[in-house]
Amino acid sequence: MATAESEIYRLPEECVAYAISLTTPGDACHSSAVSPAFRAAADSNAVWARFLPPDHADVLARADEPVAAVGGASKKELFSSLCDSPVLLDGATMSFGLDRQSGAKCFMLSARALSIAWGDDPSCWTWTASPPGSRFPEVAELVDVCWLEISGKLSLSLLTPGTTYAAYLVFAMADDAYGLECHVGMPPPKATVTVSSGGGTTTSSNKTPTPAPAPTVAEHAICLHHMQGEEEAAAHRRKQQYVRLRRGYGIGGGGARKTTVLTTTREADPDIRCPRRRGDGWAEVEMGEFTVAGDEGDAAVVEVTVQEVDSRRWKRGLVVLGIEIRPKQHTAGGMLAL
């Protein structure tokens, strides 16, 4: 057995590197601990060039600032840098990074890249400088609206084929926030993830036009103002919520307005998504997931939307940094040391 184990160390470094390149970035990191020979192979450009997306140079050409090592010495350093410090693109309206475990591409749309209902009306939204350490230079802060609608769109061709992604609204709450709480009993906001071909018709191999596939839509209830742990989240999803509406309907004796109180009861949505604190200090809530097959075509897009349009309550204090799209079941920022 010892002889068989020792034989692997006789393989040329390029053979070991090729075998490691067929695994994952996480496996490559672990294999470097096997021996000095494995470490040399696992750290080689040949391995990490395979883990970098084929179009990474094209994406990085859109970077706001030049990125070191795009065509240079260490592909591992470039990979690690993109995992730890996403690069700003297109005038700081988008960021690009990599998932440390899989090497899949991650994108985040800044608040400026989103479509925000009444976002240009200073009586509804204000644009301010981001807190120090934030990914983007500015944020959108909700001043006062009763109709909340925020959406973003991204081409599927930018994402990694064969990957299941999730979309997250990244936000914070101002100290004077109101009207966004879950527990007051009003219907919670809805998050929608829609994947569409982006075109009206497609052409088959025999050049016959056919209708484009119908968009796939996933919808979830989300909570924006209720940070909690797993046990609290489960209790929050189970409990009943009560709606009490005071309605004036006339003037009574002495000039006093008469009111009536309408009380209804409904079950909370068992699938409600609650926010979590990120490592960078912001909060995020999952809006939904989708899978990129890789054959959707250049016009295919994913559109994510959060809206609360029928609650009849005014809202204030939501601070939006952006919408992040990253592989499902991976936390924001990896944990493997490269």
Tab-separated table of C-alpha atoms in Angstrom:
chain	number	residue	atom	x	y	z
A	1	MET	CA	0.000	0.000	0.000
A	2	ALA	CA	2.805	2.372	0.880
A	3	THR	CA	4.385	1.663	-2.502
A	4	ALA	CA	1.128	2.431	-4.321
A	5	GLU	CA	0.717	5.678	-2.399
A	6	SER	CA	4.253	6.757	-3.211
A	7	GLU	CA	3.733	6.199	-6.942
A	8	ILE	CA	1.441	9.230	-7.219
A	9	TYR	CA	4.292	11.502	-6.200
A	10	ARG	CA	6.192	10.396	-9.312
A	11	LEU	CA	3.610	11.922	-11.622
A	12	PRO	CA	4.737	15.060	-13.470
A	13	GLU	CA	3.445	18.264	-11.883
A	14	GLU	CA	1.395	19.107	-14.964
A	15	CYS	CA	-0.494	15.794	-14.657
A	16	VAL	CA	-1.300	16.455	-11.010
A	17	ALA	CA	-2.321	20.007	-11.887
A	18	TYR	CA	-4.642	18.762	-14.622
A	19	ALA	CA	-6.314	16.307	-12.247
A	20	ILE	CA	-6.784	19.023	-9.608
A	21	SER	CA	-8.215	21.420	-12.215
A	22	LEU	CA	-11.062	18.939	-12.785
A	23	THR	CA	-12.213	19.364	-9.177
A	24	THR	CA	-13.386	22.562	-7.454
A	25	PRO	CA	-11.576	25.572	-5.964
A	26	GLY	CA	-12.313	24.181	-2.498
A	27	ASP	CA	-10.829	20.795	-3.374
A	28	ALA	CA	-7.760	22.490	-4.822
A	29	CYS	CA	-7.197	24.336	-1.554
A	30	HIS	CA	-7.515	21.106	0.430
A	31	SER	CA	-5.208	19.160	-1.915
A	32	SER	CA	-2.403	21.657	-1.377
A	33	ALA	CA	-2.035	20.244	2.150
A	34	VAL	CA	-1.209	16.743	0.878
A	35	SER	CA	2.454	17.363	0.061
A	36	PRO	CA	4.821	20.036	-1.290
A	37	ALA	CA	4.417	18.529	-4.763
A	38	PHE	CA	0.635	18.779	-4.563
A	39	ARG	CA	0.913	22.325	-3.217
A	40	ALA	CA	2.998	23.405	-6.215
A	41	ALA	CA	0.499	21.847	-8.611
A	42	ALA	CA	-2.568	23.176	-6.755
A	43	ASP	CA	-1.148	26.722	-6.784
A	44	SER	CA	-0.238	26.695	-10.447
A	45	ASN	CA	-1.728	29.010	-13.070
A	46	ALA	CA	-2.863	25.972	-15.037
A	47	VAL	CA	-5.238	25.003	-12.223
A	48	TRP	CA	-6.630	28.430	-11.396
A	49	ALA	CA	-7.031	29.438	-15.027
A	50	ARG	CA	-9.567	26.586	-15.245
A	51	PHE	CA	-11.430	27.891	-12.200
A	52	LEU	CA	-11.703	31.446	-13.525
A	53	PRO	CA	-14.748	32.021	-15.789
A	54	PRO	CA	-13.828	31.832	-19.494
A	55	ASP	CA	-15.095	35.391	-20.043
A	56	HIS	CA	-13.581	36.940	-16.915
A	57	ALA	CA	-11.248	39.179	-18.941
A	58	ASP	CA	-14.195	40.577	-20.922
A	59	VAL	CA	-16.115	41.308	-17.722
A	60	LEU	CA	-13.100	42.895	-16.044
A	61	ALA	CA	-12.575	45.110	-19.089
A	62	ARG	CA	-15.681	46.954	-17.829
A	63	ALA	CA	-14.100	47.583	-14.410
A	64	ASP	CA	-14.027	51.173	-13.173
A	65	GLU	CA	-10.397	50.737	-12.159
A	66	PRO	CA	-7.740	48.472	-13.742
A	67	VAL	CA	-7.580	45.030	-12.143
A	68	ALA	CA	-4.123	43.632	-11.431
A	69	ALA	CA	-3.231	40.168	-12.753
A	70	VAL	CA	-5.977	40.030	-15.385
A	71	GLY	CA	-3.407	38.717	-17.810
A	72	GLY	CA	-0.552	38.486	-15.374
A	73	ALA	CA	1.314	36.204	-13.074
A	74	SER	CA	-0.945	34.572	-10.488
A	75	LYS	CA	-4.367	33.295	-11.475
A	76	LYS	CA	-4.886	32.104	-7.904
A	77	GLU	CA	-4.375	35.620	-6.565
A	78	LEU	CA	-6.856	36.985	-9.095
A	79	PHE	CA	-9.403	34.321	-8.124
A	80	SER	CA	-8.935	35.070	-4.431
A	81	SER	CA	-9.197	38.809	-5.017
A	82	LEU	CA	-12.488	38.441	-6.890
A	83	CYS	CA	-13.864	36.330	-4.023
A	84	ASP	CA	-12.814	38.790	-1.314
A	85	SER	CA	-13.246	42.128	-3.096
A	86	PRO	CA	-15.838	42.275	-5.888
A	87	VAL	CA	-14.926	44.692	-8.664
A	88	LEU	CA	-17.097	47.689	-9.540
A	89	LEU	CA	-18.278	47.820	-13.160
A	90	ASP	CA	-19.996	50.322	-15.430
A	91	GLY	CA	-19.632	53.430	-13.306
A	92	ALA	CA	-20.237	51.693	-9.962
A	93	THR	CA	-23.687	50.514	-11.018
A	94	MET	CA	-22.753	46.828	-10.729
A	95	SER	CA	-20.186	44.622	-9.028
A	96	PHE	CA	-18.632	41.354	-10.167
A	97	GLY	CA	-17.094	38.664	-7.985
A	98	LEU	CA	-16.707	34.908	-7.653
A	99	ASP	CA	-18.107	32.301	-5.291
A	100	ARG	CA	-15.154	30.823	-3.418
A	101	GLN	CA	-16.474	27.257	-3.281
A	102	SER	CA	-17.571	26.809	-6.880
A	103	GLY	CA	-15.980	29.640	-8.864
A	104	ALA	CA	-19.439	30.650	-10.144
A	105	LYS	CA	-19.911	34.301	-11.053
A	106	CYS	CA	-21.691	36.648	-8.656
A	107	PHE	CA	-23.177	40.019	-9.552
A	108	MET	CA	-24.746	42.799	-7.521
A	109	LEU	CA	-26.852	45.603	-8.987
A	110	SER	CA	-26.482	48.911	-7.173
A	111	ALA	CA	-29.496	50.972	-6.162
A	112	ARG	CA	-28.770	53.214	-9.185
A	113	ALA	CA	-29.104	50.207	-11.494
A	114	LEU	CA	-32.540	49.317	-10.096
A	115	SER	CA	-35.944	50.538	-11.159
A	116	ILE	CA	-37.504	52.208	-8.097
A	117	ALA	CA	-41.041	53.567	-8.275
A	118	TRP	CA	-40.814	57.352	-7.702
A	119	GLY	CA	-37.073	56.988	-7.178
A	120	ASP	CA	-36.448	60.375	-8.831
A	121	ASP	CA	-38.958	62.219	-6.632
A	122	PRO	CA	-37.100	63.720	-3.627
A	123	SER	CA	-40.314	63.745	-1.620
A	124	CYS	CA	-40.413	59.930	-1.947
A	125	TRP	CA	-36.741	58.850	-2.110
A	126	THR	CA	-33.407	60.536	-1.428
A	127	TRP	CA	-29.971	59.553	-2.726
A	128	THR	CA	-27.166	59.797	-0.203
A	129	ALA	CA	-23.554	58.709	0.226
A	130	SER	CA	-23.134	55.148	1.480
A	131	PRO	CA	-21.688	54.435	4.933
A	132	PRO	CA	-17.924	53.760	4.952
A	133	GLY	CA	-17.041	50.268	3.749
A	134	SER	CA	-20.167	49.838	1.606
A	135	ARG	CA	-19.783	48.284	-1.817
A	136	PHE	CA	-21.341	51.155	-3.767
A	137	PRO	CA	-20.830	54.898	-3.287
A	138	GLU	CA	-24.494	55.817	-2.825
A	139	VAL	CA	-27.749	54.384	-1.548
A	140	ALA	CA	-31.446	55.117	-1.981
A	141	GLU	CA	-33.378	55.957	1.201
A	142	LEU	CA	-37.151	55.801	1.341
A	143	VAL	CA	-38.686	59.088	2.530
A	144	ASP	CA	-42.417	58.445	2.317
A	145	VAL	CA	-44.470	56.241	-0.035
A	146	CYS	CA	-47.463	53.953	0.195
A	147	TRP	CA	-46.555	52.116	-3.029
A	148	LEU	CA	-43.227	50.270	-2.711
A	149	GLU	CA	-41.829	48.710	-5.876
A	150	ILE	CA	-38.166	47.921	-6.581
A	151	SER	CA	-36.914	45.747	-9.449
A	152	GLY	CA	-33.683	44.782	-11.169
A	153	LYS	CA	-32.815	42.886	-14.324
A	154	LEU	CA	-29.736	40.885	-15.366
A	155	SER	CA	-28.837	38.938	-18.502
A	156	LEU	CA	-28.550	35.199	-17.902
A	157	SER	CA	-25.593	35.084	-20.284
A	158	LEU	CA	-23.523	36.834	-17.585
A	159	LEU	CA	-24.102	34.014	-15.106
A	160	THR	CA	-22.455	30.595	-14.790
A	161	PRO	CA	-24.274	27.758	-16.621
A	162	GLY	CA	-25.443	24.780	-14.578
A	163	THR	CA	-25.756	26.888	-11.421
A	164	THR	CA	-28.717	27.529	-9.144
A	165	TYR	CA	-28.737	31.163	-8.074
A	166	ALA	CA	-30.639	33.135	-5.460
A	167	ALA	CA	-31.423	36.854	-5.500
A	168	TYR	CA	-31.129	38.951	-2.335
A	169	LEU	CA	-32.288	42.464	-1.527
A	170	VAL	CA	-29.449	44.127	0.425
A	171	PHE	CA	-30.679	46.907	2.684
A	172	ALA	CA	-30.707	48.605	6.076
A	173	MET	CA	-33.315	50.355	8.211
A	174	ALA	CA	-33.006	53.982	9.290
A	175	ASP	CA	-33.604	54.825	12.939
A	176	ASP	CA	-36.881	56.573	12.085
A	177	ALA	CA	-38.209	53.753	9.882
A	178	TYR	CA	-41.914	52.944	10.051
A	179	GLY	CA	-44.591	51.149	8.047
A	180	LEU	CA	-42.364	48.198	7.109
A	181	GLU	CA	-42.835	46.011	10.188
A	182	CYS	CA	-44.161	42.489	9.721
A	183	HIS	CA	-45.978	42.198	13.019
A	184	VAL	CA	-48.595	44.911	12.486
A	185	GLY	CA	-50.749	42.453	10.586
A	186	MET	CA	-50.710	44.014	7.144
A	187	PRO	CA	-49.996	41.775	4.136
A	188	PRO	CA	-46.199	41.431	3.757
A	189	PRO	CA	-44.314	42.555	0.637
A	190	LYS	CA	-44.053	40.085	-2.234
A	191	ALA	CA	-40.783	39.183	-3.938
A	192	THR	CA	-40.980	37.858	-7.499
A	193	VAL	CA	-38.262	36.218	-9.600
A	194	THR	CA	-39.061	35.951	-13.323
A	195	VAL	CA	-36.855	34.228	-15.917
A	196	SER	CA	-37.804	34.944	-19.514
A	197	SER	CA	-36.312	34.345	-22.959
A	198	GLY	CA	-36.444	38.041	-23.701
A	199	GLY	CA	-38.008	37.522	-27.126
A	200	GLY	CA	-41.394	36.847	-28.658
A	201	THR	CA	-40.438	33.899	-30.865
A	202	THR	CA	-37.594	31.443	-31.311
A	203	THR	CA	-36.395	29.625	-34.441
A	204	SER	CA	-36.027	25.841	-34.401
A	205	SER	CA	-33.421	23.814	-36.307
A	206	ASN	CA	-35.748	23.604	-39.322
A	207	LYS	CA	-36.060	27.438	-39.320
A	208	THR	CA	-39.680	27.338	-38.229
A	209	PRO	CA	-40.596	30.209	-35.880
A	210	THR	CA	-42.101	28.963	-32.647
A	211	PRO	CA	-43.405	30.856	-29.625
A	212	ALA	CA	-40.745	31.571	-27.023
A	213	PRO	CA	-41.024	29.562	-23.798
A	214	ALA	CA	-43.321	31.102	-21.236
A	215	PRO	CA	-41.503	32.944	-18.445
A	216	THR	CA	-41.005	31.019	-15.224
A	217	VAL	CA	-42.170	32.920	-12.168
A	218	ALA	CA	-41.539	32.279	-8.464
A	219	GLU	CA	-43.159	34.416	-5.771
A	220	HIS	CA	-42.571	34.587	-2.013
A	221	ALA	CA	-43.698	36.732	0.873
A	222	ILE	CA	-40.807	38.535	2.531
A	223	CYS	CA	-40.301	40.436	5.759
A	224	LEU	CA	-38.102	43.531	5.793
A	225	HIS	CA	-38.179	44.760	9.370
A	226	HIS	CA	-37.824	41.691	11.569
A	227	MET	CA	-34.246	40.492	12.162
A	228	GLN	CA	-34.219	37.156	13.964
A	229	GLY	CA	-32.735	33.719	14.477
A	230	GLU	CA	-34.046	30.370	13.238
A	231	GLU	CA	-36.350	29.643	16.201
A	232	GLU	CA	-37.836	33.147	16.155
A	233	ALA	CA	-38.311	32.935	12.406
A	234	ALA	CA	-40.253	29.674	12.742
A	235	ALA	CA	-42.499	31.199	15.388
A	236	HIS	CA	-42.953	34.313	13.256
A	237	ARG	CA	-44.098	32.225	10.295
A	238	ARG	CA	-46.578	30.208	12.398
A	239	LYS	CA	-48.322	32.919	14.359
A	240	GLN	CA	-51.603	34.473	13.363
A	241	GLN	CA	-51.640	38.108	12.390
A	242	TYR	CA	-54.481	40.503	13.130
A	243	VAL	CA	-55.566	43.435	10.996
A	244	ARG	CA	-57.394	46.322	12.689
A	245	LEU	CA	-58.584	49.173	10.467
A	246	ARG	CA	-60.240	52.296	11.833
A	247	ARG	CA	-62.674	53.772	9.350
A	248	GLY	CA	-64.477	57.111	9.681
A	249	TYR	CA	-67.991	57.224	8.256
A	250	GLY	CA	-69.644	60.447	9.363
A	251	ILE	CA	-70.009	63.183	11.938
A	252	GLY	CA	-71.764	62.379	15.165
A	253	GLY	CA	-73.271	64.536	17.866
A	254	GLY	CA	-71.097	67.430	18.974
A	255	GLY	CA	-69.122	67.338	15.727
A	256	ALA	CA	-67.170	64.170	16.638
A	257	ARG	CA	-66.346	61.794	13.815
A	258	LYS	CA	-67.820	58.344	14.272
A	259	THR	CA	-65.529	55.390	13.615
A	260	THR	CA	-65.826	51.654	13.345
A	261	VAL	CA	-63.096	49.092	13.920
A	262	LEU	CA	-62.894	46.201	11.465
A	263	THR	CA	-60.925	43.200	12.715
A	264	THR	CA	-59.863	40.301	10.502
A	265	THR	CA	-57.605	37.366	11.171
A	266	ARG	CA	-55.329	35.556	8.732
A	267	GLU	CA	-52.608	32.961	8.956
A	268	ALA	CA	-49.067	34.164	8.346
A	269	ASP	CA	-47.447	32.831	5.178
A	270	PRO	CA	-45.524	29.646	6.126
A	271	ASP	CA	-42.973	30.416	3.419
A	272	ILE	CA	-42.236	33.989	4.476
A	273	ARG	CA	-38.568	34.960	4.002
A	274	CYS	CA	-36.982	36.861	6.887
A	275	PRO	CA	-33.834	39.026	6.760
A	276	ARG	CA	-30.395	38.076	8.011
A	277	ARG	CA	-27.391	40.160	8.989
A	278	ARG	CA	-24.499	40.007	6.505
A	279	GLY	CA	-20.829	39.993	7.343
A	280	ASP	CA	-20.489	43.512	5.914
A	281	GLY	CA	-23.066	44.910	8.342
A	282	TRP	CA	-25.966	45.177	5.885
A	283	ALA	CA	-29.105	43.040	6.032
A	284	GLU	CA	-30.345	40.813	3.231
A	285	VAL	CA	-33.514	38.900	2.478
A	286	GLU	CA	-33.768	36.147	-0.115
A	287	MET	CA	-36.192	37.041	-2.879
A	288	GLY	CA	-36.184	33.685	-4.672
A	289	GLU	CA	-34.047	31.321	-6.726
A	290	PHE	CA	-33.611	30.193	-10.315
A	291	THR	CA	-31.362	27.880	-12.323
A	292	VAL	CA	-29.181	28.841	-15.284
A	293	ALA	CA	-29.076	25.943	-17.721
A	294	GLY	CA	-26.770	27.672	-20.174
A	295	ASP	CA	-28.906	27.250	-23.303
A	296	GLU	CA	-31.349	30.107	-22.689
A	297	GLY	CA	-29.893	32.396	-25.377
A	298	ASP	CA	-28.347	35.852	-25.274
A	299	ALA	CA	-31.697	37.602	-24.842
A	300	ALA	CA	-32.736	35.632	-21.742
A	301	VAL	CA	-32.983	37.699	-18.558
A	302	VAL	CA	-33.863	37.291	-14.917
A	303	GLU	CA	-35.929	40.057	-13.325
A	304	VAL	CA	-36.380	40.307	-9.560
A	305	THR	CA	-38.982	42.530	-7.945
A	306	VAL	CA	-40.088	43.388	-4.430
A	307	GLN	CA	-43.350	45.234	-4.048
A	308	GLU	CA	-45.976	46.203	-1.529
A	309	VAL	CA	-48.644	48.061	-3.426
A	310	ASP	CA	-51.923	47.418	-1.647
A	311	SER	CA	-51.178	47.838	2.053
A	312	ARG	CA	-52.610	51.383	2.373
A	313	ARG	CA	-49.883	52.253	4.856
A	314	TRP	CA	-47.166	54.837	4.409
A	315	LYS	CA	-43.586	53.686	4.721
A	316	ARG	CA	-40.280	55.325	5.548
A	317	GLY	CA	-36.658	54.459	6.326
A	318	LEU	CA	-35.777	51.598	3.962
A	319	VAL	CA	-32.166	52.126	2.817
A	320	VAL	CA	-31.410	50.156	-0.375
A	321	LEU	CA	-27.838	49.232	-1.311
A	322	GLY	CA	-28.757	46.887	-4.177
A	323	ILE	CA	-29.775	43.395	-5.276
A	324	GLU	CA	-27.191	40.608	-5.189
A	325	ILE	CA	-27.366	37.462	-7.331
A	326	ARG	CA	-25.087	34.657	-6.164
A	327	PRO	CA	-25.097	30.828	-6.050
A	328	LYS	CA	-27.707	29.356	-3.755
A	329	GLN	CA	-26.706	28.034	-0.307
A	330	HIS	CA	-23.485	29.977	-0.095
A	331	THR	CA	-23.096	32.802	2.370
A	332	ALA	CA	-22.077	36.301	1.320
A	333	GLY	CA	-18.290	36.029	1.183
A	334	GLY	CA	-16.545	32.661	1.300
A	335	MET	CA	-14.890	30.952	4.247
A	336	LEU	CA	-12.094	28.963	2.599
A	337	ALA	CA	-8.607	30.362	2.919
A	338	LEU	CA	-6.784	30.416	-0.388
